[in-house]
Coordinates of C-alpha atoms in Angstrom, one line a residue:
X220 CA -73.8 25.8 73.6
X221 CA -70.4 26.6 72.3
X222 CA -69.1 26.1 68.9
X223 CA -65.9 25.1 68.1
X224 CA -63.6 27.0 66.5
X225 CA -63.5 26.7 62.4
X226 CA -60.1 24.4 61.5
X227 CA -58.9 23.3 57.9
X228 CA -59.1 20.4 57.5
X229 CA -56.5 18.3 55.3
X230 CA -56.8 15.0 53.0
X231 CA -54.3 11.9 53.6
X232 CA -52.4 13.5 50.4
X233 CA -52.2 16.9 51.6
X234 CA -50.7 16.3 55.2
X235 CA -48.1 14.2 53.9
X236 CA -47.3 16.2 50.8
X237 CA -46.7 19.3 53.5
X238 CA -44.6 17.0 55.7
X239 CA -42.3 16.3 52.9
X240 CA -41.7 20.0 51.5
X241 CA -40.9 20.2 55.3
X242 CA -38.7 17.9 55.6
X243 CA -37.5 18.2 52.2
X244 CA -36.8 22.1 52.3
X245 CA -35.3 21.7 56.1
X246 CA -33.0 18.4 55.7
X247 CA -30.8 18.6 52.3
X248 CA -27.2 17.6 52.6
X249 CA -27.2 16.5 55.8
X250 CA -25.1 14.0 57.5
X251 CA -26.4 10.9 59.3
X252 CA -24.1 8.7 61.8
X253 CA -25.0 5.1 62.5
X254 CA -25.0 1.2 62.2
X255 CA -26.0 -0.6 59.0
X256 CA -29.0 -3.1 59.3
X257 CA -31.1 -4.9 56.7
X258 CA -29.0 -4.4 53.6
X259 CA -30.7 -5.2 50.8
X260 CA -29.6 -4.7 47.5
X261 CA -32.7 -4.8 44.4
X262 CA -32.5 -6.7 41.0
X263 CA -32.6 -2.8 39.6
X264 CA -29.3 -2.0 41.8
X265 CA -30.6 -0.1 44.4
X266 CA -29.8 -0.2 47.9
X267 CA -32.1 0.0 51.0
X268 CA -31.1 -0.1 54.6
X269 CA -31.6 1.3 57.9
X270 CA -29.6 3.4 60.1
X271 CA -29.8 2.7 63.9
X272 CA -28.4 3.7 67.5
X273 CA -29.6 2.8 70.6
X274 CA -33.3 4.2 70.7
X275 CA -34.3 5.0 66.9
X276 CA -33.6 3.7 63.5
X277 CA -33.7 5.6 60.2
X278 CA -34.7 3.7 56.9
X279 CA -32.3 4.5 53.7
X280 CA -32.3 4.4 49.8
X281 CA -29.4 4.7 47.8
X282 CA -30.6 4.6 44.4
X283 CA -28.6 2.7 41.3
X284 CA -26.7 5.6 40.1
X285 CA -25.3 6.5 43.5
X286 CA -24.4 3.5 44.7
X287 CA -22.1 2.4 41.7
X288 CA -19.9 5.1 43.1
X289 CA -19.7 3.5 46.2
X290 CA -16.1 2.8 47.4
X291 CA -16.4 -0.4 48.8
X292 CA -18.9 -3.0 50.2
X293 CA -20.9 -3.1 53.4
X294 CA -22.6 -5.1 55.3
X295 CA -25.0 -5.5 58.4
X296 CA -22.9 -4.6 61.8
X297 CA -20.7 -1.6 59.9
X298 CA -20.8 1.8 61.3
X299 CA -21.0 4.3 58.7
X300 CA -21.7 7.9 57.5
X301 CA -24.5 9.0 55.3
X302 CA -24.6 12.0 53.4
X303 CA -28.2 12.7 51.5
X304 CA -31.2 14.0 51.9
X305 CA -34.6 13.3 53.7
X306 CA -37.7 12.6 51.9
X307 CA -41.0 11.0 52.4
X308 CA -42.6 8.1 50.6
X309 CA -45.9 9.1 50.3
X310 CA -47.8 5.7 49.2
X311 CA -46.9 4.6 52.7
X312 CA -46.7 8.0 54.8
X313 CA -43.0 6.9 55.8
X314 CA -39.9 8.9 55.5
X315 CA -36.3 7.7 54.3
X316 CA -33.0 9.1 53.6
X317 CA -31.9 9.2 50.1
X318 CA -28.3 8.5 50.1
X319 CA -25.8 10.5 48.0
X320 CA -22.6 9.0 49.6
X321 CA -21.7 6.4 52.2
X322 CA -18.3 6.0 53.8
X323 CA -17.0 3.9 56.8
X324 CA -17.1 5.7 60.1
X325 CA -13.5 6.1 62.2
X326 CA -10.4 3.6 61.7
X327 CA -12.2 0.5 63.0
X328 CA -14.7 0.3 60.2
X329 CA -11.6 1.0 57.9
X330 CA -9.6 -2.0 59.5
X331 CA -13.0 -4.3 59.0
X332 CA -13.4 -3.2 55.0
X333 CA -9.9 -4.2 54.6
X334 CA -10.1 -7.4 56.1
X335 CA -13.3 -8.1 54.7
X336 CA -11.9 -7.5 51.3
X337 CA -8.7 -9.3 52.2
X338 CA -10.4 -12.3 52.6
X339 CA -12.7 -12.5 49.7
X340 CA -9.4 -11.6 47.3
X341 CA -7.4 -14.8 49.1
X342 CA -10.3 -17.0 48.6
X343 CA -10.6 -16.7 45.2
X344 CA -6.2 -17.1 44.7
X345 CA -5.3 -13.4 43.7
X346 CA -2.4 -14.1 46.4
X347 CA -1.4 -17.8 45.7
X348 CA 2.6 -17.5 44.9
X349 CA 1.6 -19.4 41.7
X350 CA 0.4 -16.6 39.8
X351 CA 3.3 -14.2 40.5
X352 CA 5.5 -13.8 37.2
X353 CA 9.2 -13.3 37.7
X354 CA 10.3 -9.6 37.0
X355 CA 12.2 -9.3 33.4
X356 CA 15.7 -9.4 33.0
X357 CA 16.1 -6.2 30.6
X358 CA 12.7 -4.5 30.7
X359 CA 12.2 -2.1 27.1
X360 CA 9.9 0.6 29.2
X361 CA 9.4 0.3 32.7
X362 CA 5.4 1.5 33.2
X363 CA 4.6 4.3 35.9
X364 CA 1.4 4.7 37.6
X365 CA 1.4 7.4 40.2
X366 CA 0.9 11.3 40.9
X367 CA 2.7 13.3 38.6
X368 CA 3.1 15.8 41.4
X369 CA 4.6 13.6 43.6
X370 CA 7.7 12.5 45.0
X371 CA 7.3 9.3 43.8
X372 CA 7.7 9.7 40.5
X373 CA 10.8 12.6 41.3
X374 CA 12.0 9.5 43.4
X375 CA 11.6 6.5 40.3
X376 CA 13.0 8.4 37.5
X377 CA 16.4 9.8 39.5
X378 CA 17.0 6.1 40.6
X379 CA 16.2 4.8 36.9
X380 CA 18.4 7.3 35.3
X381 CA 21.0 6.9 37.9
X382 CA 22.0 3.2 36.6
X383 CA 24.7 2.0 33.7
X384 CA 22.4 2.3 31.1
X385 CA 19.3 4.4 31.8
X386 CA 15.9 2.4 31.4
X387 CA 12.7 4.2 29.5
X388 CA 10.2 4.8 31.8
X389 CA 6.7 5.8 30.6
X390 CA 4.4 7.3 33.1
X391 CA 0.3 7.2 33.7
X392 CA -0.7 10.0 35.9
X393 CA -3.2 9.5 38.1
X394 CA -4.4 10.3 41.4
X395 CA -3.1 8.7 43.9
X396 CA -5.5 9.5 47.2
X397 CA -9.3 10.2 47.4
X398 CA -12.4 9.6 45.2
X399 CA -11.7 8.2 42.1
X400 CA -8.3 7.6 42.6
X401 CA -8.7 3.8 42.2
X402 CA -10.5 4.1 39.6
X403 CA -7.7 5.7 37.4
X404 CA -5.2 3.9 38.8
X405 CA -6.8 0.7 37.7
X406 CA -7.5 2.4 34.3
X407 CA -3.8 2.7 34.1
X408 CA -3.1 -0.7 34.7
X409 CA -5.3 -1.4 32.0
X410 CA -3.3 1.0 29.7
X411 CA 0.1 0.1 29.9
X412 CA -0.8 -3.5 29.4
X413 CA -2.2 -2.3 25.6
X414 CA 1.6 -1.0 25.1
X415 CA 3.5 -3.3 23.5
X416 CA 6.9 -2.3 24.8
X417 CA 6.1 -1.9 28.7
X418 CA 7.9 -5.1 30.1
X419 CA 6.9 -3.9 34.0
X420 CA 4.8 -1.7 36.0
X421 CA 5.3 0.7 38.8
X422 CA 2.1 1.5 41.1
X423 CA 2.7 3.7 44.2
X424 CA 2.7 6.7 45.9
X425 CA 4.5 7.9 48.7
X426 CA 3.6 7.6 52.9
X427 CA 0.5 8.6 54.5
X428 CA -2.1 7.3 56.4
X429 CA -4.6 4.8 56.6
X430 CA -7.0 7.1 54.7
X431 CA -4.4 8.2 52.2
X432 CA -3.5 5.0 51.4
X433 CA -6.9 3.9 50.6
X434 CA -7.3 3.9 46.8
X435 CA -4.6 0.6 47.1
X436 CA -6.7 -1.1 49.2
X437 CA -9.6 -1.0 46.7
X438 CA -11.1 -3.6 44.8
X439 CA -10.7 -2.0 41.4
X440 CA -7.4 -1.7 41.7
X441 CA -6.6 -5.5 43.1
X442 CA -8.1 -6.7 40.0
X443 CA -6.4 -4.8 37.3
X444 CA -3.3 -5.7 39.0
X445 CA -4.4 -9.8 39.1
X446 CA -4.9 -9.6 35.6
X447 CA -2.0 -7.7 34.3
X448 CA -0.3 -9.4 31.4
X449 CA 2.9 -8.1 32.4
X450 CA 4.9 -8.2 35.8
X451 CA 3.6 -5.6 39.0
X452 CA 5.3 -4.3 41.4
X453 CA 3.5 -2.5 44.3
X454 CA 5.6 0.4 45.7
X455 CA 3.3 2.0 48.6
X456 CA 5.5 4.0 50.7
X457 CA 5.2 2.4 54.3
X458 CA 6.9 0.2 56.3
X459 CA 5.2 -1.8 58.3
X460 CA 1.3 -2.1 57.1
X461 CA 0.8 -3.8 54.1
X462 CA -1.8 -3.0 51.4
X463 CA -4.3 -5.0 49.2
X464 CA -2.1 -4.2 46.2
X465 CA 0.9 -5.4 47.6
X466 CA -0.6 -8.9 48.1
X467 CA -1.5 -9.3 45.1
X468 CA 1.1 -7.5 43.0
X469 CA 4.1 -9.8 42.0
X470 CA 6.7 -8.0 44.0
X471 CA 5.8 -5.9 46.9
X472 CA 9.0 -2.7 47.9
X473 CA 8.3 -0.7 50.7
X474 CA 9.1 2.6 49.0
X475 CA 8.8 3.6 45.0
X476 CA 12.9 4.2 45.6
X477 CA 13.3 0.7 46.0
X478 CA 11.3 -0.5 43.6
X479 CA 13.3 1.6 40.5
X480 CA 16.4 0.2 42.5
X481 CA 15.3 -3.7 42.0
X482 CA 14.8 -2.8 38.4
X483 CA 18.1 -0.9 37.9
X484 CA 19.9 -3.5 39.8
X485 CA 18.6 -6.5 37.8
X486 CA 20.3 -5.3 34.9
X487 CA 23.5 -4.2 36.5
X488 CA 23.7 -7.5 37.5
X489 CA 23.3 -9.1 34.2
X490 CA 26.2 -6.6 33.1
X491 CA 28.3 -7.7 35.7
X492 CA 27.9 -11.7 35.2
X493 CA 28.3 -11.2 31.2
X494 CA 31.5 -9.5 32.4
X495 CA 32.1 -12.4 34.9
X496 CA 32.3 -15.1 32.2
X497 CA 33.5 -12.9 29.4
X498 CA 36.5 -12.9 31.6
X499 CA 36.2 -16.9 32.7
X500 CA 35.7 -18.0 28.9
X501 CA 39.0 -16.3 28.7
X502 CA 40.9 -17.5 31.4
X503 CA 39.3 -21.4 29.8
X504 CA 40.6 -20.9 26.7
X505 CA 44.0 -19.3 27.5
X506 CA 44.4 -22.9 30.1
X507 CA 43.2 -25.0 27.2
X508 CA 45.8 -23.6 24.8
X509 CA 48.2 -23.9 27.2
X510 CA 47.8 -27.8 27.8
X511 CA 47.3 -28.4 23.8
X512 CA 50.9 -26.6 23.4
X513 CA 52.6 -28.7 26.4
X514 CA 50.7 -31.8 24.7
X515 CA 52.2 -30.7 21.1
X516 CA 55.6 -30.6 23.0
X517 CA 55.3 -33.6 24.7
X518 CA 54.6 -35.4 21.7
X519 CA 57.4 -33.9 19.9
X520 CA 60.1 -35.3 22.5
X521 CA 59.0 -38.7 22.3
X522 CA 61.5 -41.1 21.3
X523 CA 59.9 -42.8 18.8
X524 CA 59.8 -39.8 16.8
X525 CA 62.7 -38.7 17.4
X526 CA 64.1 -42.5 16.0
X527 CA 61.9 -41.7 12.7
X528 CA 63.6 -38.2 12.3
X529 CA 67.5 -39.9 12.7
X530 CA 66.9 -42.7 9.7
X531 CA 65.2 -39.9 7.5
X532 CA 68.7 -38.0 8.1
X533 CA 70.3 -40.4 7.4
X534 CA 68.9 -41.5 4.1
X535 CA 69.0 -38.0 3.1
X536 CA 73.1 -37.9 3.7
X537 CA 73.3 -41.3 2.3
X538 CA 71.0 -39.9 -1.0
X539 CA 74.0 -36.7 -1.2
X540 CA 77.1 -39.5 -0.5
X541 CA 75.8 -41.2 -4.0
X542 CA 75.1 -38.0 -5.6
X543 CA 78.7 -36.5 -4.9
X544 CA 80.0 -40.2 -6.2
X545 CA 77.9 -40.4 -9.3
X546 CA 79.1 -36.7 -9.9
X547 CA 82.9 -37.6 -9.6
X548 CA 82.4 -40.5 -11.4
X549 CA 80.8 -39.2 -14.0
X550 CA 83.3 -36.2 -14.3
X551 CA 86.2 -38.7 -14.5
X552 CA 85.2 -40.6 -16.9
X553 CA 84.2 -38.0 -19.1
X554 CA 87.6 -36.5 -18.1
X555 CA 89.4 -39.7 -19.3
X556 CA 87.4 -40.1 -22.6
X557 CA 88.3 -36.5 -23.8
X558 CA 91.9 -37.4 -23.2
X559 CA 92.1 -40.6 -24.9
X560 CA 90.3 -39.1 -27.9
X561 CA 92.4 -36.3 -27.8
X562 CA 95.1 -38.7 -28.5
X563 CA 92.6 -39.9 -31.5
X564 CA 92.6 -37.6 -33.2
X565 CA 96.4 -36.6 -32.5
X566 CA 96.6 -40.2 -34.5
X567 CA 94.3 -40.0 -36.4
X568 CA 95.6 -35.9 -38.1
X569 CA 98.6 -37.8 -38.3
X570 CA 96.9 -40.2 -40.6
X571 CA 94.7 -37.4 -41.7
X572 CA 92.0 -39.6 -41.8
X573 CA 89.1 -36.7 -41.5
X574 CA 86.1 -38.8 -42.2
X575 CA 87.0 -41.3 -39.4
X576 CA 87.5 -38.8 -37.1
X577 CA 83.9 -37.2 -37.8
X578 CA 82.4 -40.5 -37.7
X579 CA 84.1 -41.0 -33.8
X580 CA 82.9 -37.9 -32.8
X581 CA 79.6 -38.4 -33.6
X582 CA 79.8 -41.9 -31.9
X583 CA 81.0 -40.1 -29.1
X584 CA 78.6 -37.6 -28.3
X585 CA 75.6 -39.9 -28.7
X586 CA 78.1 -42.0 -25.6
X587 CA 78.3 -38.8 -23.4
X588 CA 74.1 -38.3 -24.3
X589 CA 73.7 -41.8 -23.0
X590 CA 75.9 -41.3 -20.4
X591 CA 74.2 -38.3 -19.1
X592 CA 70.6 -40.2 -19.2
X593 CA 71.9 -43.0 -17.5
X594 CA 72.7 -41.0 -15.1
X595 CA 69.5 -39.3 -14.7
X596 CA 67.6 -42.1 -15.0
X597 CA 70.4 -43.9 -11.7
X598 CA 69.1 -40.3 -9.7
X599 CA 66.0 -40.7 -10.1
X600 CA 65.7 -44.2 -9.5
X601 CA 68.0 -43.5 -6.0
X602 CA 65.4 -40.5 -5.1
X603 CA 62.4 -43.0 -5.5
X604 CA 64.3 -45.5 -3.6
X605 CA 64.7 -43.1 -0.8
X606 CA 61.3 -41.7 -0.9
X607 CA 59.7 -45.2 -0.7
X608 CA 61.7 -45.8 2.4
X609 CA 60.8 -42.7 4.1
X610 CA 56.9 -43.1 3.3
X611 CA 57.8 -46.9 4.8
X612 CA 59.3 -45.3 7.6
X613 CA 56.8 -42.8 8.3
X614 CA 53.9 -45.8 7.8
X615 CA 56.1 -47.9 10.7
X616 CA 55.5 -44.6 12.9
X617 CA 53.5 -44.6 16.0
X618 CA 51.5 -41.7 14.6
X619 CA 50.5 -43.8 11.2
X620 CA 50.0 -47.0 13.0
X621 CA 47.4 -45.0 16.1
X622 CA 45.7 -43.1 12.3
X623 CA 44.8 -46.4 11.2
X624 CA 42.8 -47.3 14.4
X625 CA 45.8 -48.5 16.8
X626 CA 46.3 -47.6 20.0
X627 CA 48.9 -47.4 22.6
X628 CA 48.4 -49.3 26.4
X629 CA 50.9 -47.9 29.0
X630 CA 50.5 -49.1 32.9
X631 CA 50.5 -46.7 35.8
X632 CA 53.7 -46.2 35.4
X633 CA 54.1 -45.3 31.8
X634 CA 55.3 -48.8 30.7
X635 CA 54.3 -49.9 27.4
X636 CA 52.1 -52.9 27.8
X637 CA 52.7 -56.2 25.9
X638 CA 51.1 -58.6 27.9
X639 CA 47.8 -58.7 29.3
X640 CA 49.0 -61.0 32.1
X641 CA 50.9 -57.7 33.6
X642 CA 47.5 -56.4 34.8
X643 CA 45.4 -57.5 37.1
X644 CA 42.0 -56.9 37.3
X645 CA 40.7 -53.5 38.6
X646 CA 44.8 -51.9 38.5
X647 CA 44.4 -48.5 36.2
X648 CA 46.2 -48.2 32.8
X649 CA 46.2 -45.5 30.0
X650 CA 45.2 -45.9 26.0
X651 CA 47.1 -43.2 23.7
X652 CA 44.9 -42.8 20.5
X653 CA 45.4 -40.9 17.4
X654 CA 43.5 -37.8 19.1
X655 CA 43.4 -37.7 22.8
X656 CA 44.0 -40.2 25.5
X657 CA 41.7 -42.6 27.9
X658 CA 42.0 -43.4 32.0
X659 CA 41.0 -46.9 32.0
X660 CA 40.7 -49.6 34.4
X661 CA 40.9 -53.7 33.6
X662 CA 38.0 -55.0 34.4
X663 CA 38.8 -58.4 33.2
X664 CA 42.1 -60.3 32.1
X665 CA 42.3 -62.6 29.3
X666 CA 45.5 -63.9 28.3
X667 CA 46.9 -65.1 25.0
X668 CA 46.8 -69.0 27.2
X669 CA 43.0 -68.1 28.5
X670 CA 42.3 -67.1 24.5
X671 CA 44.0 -70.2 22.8
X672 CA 42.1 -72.4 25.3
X673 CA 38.9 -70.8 24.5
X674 CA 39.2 -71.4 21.0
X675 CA 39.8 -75.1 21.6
X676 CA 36.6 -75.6 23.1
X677 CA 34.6 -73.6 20.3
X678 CA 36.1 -76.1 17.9
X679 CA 33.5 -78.6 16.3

């Protein structure tokens, strides 16, 4: 009988512990193509799924720590590639790829996270017009996130320094395309909102592709931008396609040029309308003068005043007519009293009676003192006179009487009104008052007949 040849033989744990130093040592870093199915995620945060084609499937982990770095979300259905490593579970003899990294597969599966995304983002109101806040008039600093390196910012600053007054910009670098790049431009966001003088944010880049554009189409960076405390504008350089950020920013440009060119020409424009009606207030008050000065004149030529002006003339020519007389009458009779007691005292030397001849003169100068107070006291009772009339005069005036409450009714043709019955109801008319006149129109008539009749039949 023949024996069998002498074999090892291996325990459950052995096999399976070779198998995975096999698989282990062969299979590091490798990449896997296929469809998600069964994604599950665990109350400790990891991740397990299984990769599939057409004839096999391939069960994953992506432990906690790798799968926070994941990009974006996925679900059952989404073609993807894994990078990681094979390994084998050995409490149940099964092998599973650990996953380092997992990123949609090809354009399609881009298309899919963005709409996916999209979606959830509108559902929740990041993109209701309601929550947009108006851009500043005069921003202090204008905010920058964006590459350093890039055009964009060359682009923002030349445009912002190329206005009337040039506007303070302060910029954030960050990276602008592949991994981590949302994640810094959303810390950004976050940044510039802690400084107190950024009035408005900048977050762009320039052009590229899908892929390049990615980091704005990326959750982190949708919700800094929702709850930014000050205005955002999203300045992604394309044309057509729009980006996450760019819904749910508060003003969307197509290029970072334009969006430093909205901020420059906001405040242009306010220079230009202060300029506007700097030069309207102007033109206002140069009209207003103008109609106050033509009013002045106006007022000026009316006869009335022109009546009061003649009789204060004339008192005033009458007041010097009695001042000349008095004056010649005063001069002549002091005139004849010196001659006749010039003759006197001829007499009287002739008699030379001395002490009567002191006695006269004294009795003479105490006439010409009372003379001269009489006729002080005549002047001044004549200017009192006069200046009683005038302030009469001037009371009589149409500017007194319209001061004390008065006022003036002229028809449409500039009459004076009298009468009440020379209206009829609804014809226009005109009320001068001390300051300013009133377009009126008679509602109702009531003349001095209609007013005597009521009073007749409110007596007892």
């Amino acid at each position: 009988m023949r024996s069998l040849p002498t074999q090892r033989i291996y325990g459950v744990s052995e096999i399976t512990a070779e198998v995975r130093s096999l698989l282990e040592g062969e299979f590091q870093g490798v990449l896997v193509e296929g469809e998600i199915s069964n994604w599950t995620v665990s109350n400790a945060g990891h991740i397990y799924f299984a990769l599939k084609d057409a004839r096999a499937q391939l069960k994953c982990v992506c432990f906690r720590g790798k799968a926070r770095q994941l990009r974006q979300r996925f679900e059952d259905g989404d073609q993807v590639l894994v990078r990681g490593s094979l390994g084998v579970y050995e409490l149940r003899g099964e092998y599973s790829l650990y996953a380092d990294s997992i990123e949609p597969r090809g354009i399609g599966a881009l298309q899919i996270a963005f709409d996916r995304l999209k979606a959830k983002l509108e559902a929740e109101g990041l993109f209701d017009e309601a929550r947009k806040k108006p851009l500043p008039v005069l921003p202090r600093t204008v905010g920058i996130v964006t590459s350093p390196t890039g055009a964009a910012i060359h682009d923002i600053l030349r445009t912002l320094n190329r206005s009337r007054q040039s506007i303070p910009a302060l910029l954030f670098p960050a990276r602008v395309q592949g991994e981590g790049a949302a994640e810094e431009i959303a810390a950004g966001i976050h940044t510039l909102n802690g400084i107190p003088d950024v009035d408005l944010i900048i977050v762009g880049r320039g052009g590229g592709s899908m892929e390049d554009l990615w980091a704005f189409n990326q959750e982190p960076v949708a919700r800094a931008i929702s709850v930014s405390r000050v205005p955002v504008i999203s300045a992604v350089g394309h044309q057509v396609d729009f980006t996450i950020s760019d819904f749910v920013a508060d003003i969307r440009t197509s290029t970072p040029t334009s969006a430093a060119e909205m901020v420059a020409a906001t405040r242009e424009e306010l220079a230009t309308r202060s300029s506007h009606l700097r030069g309207r207030l102007q033109q206002i008050l140069q009209l207003r003068l103008s109609q106050l000065r033509n009013r002045v004149l106006e007022l000026s030529a009316n006869r009335a005043f022109e009546s009061a002006q003649g009789r204060i003339r004339s008192q005033r020519q009458w007041l010097d007519e009695m001042g000349f007389r008095l004056g010649g009458w005063t001069r002549s009779t002091l005139t004849s009293r010196r001659e006749f007691w010039r003759l006197t005292a001829e007499r009287l030397e002739r008699f030379n009676l001395r002490h009567l001849v002191t006695q006269r003169r004294k009795a003479l100068n105490l006439s010409a003192e009372r003379a001269a107070t009489q006729i002080r006291f005549t002047l001044q009772a004549f200017r009192a006179r006069l200046s009683a009339q005038t302030g009469a005069l001037r009371s009589l005036g149409p500017a007194a009487v319209l001061n004390r409450g008065y006022s003036i009714c002229r028809d449409a043709e500039g009459t004076i009104l009298k009468d009440a019955a020379r209206l009829q109801t609804g014809d226009p008319f005109s009320v001068t008052l001390s300051k300013g006149n009133i377009a009126a129109r008679a509602e109702r008539i009531e003349t001095s007949r209609d007013l005597g009749r009521t009073a007749e039949q409110e007596e007892p």
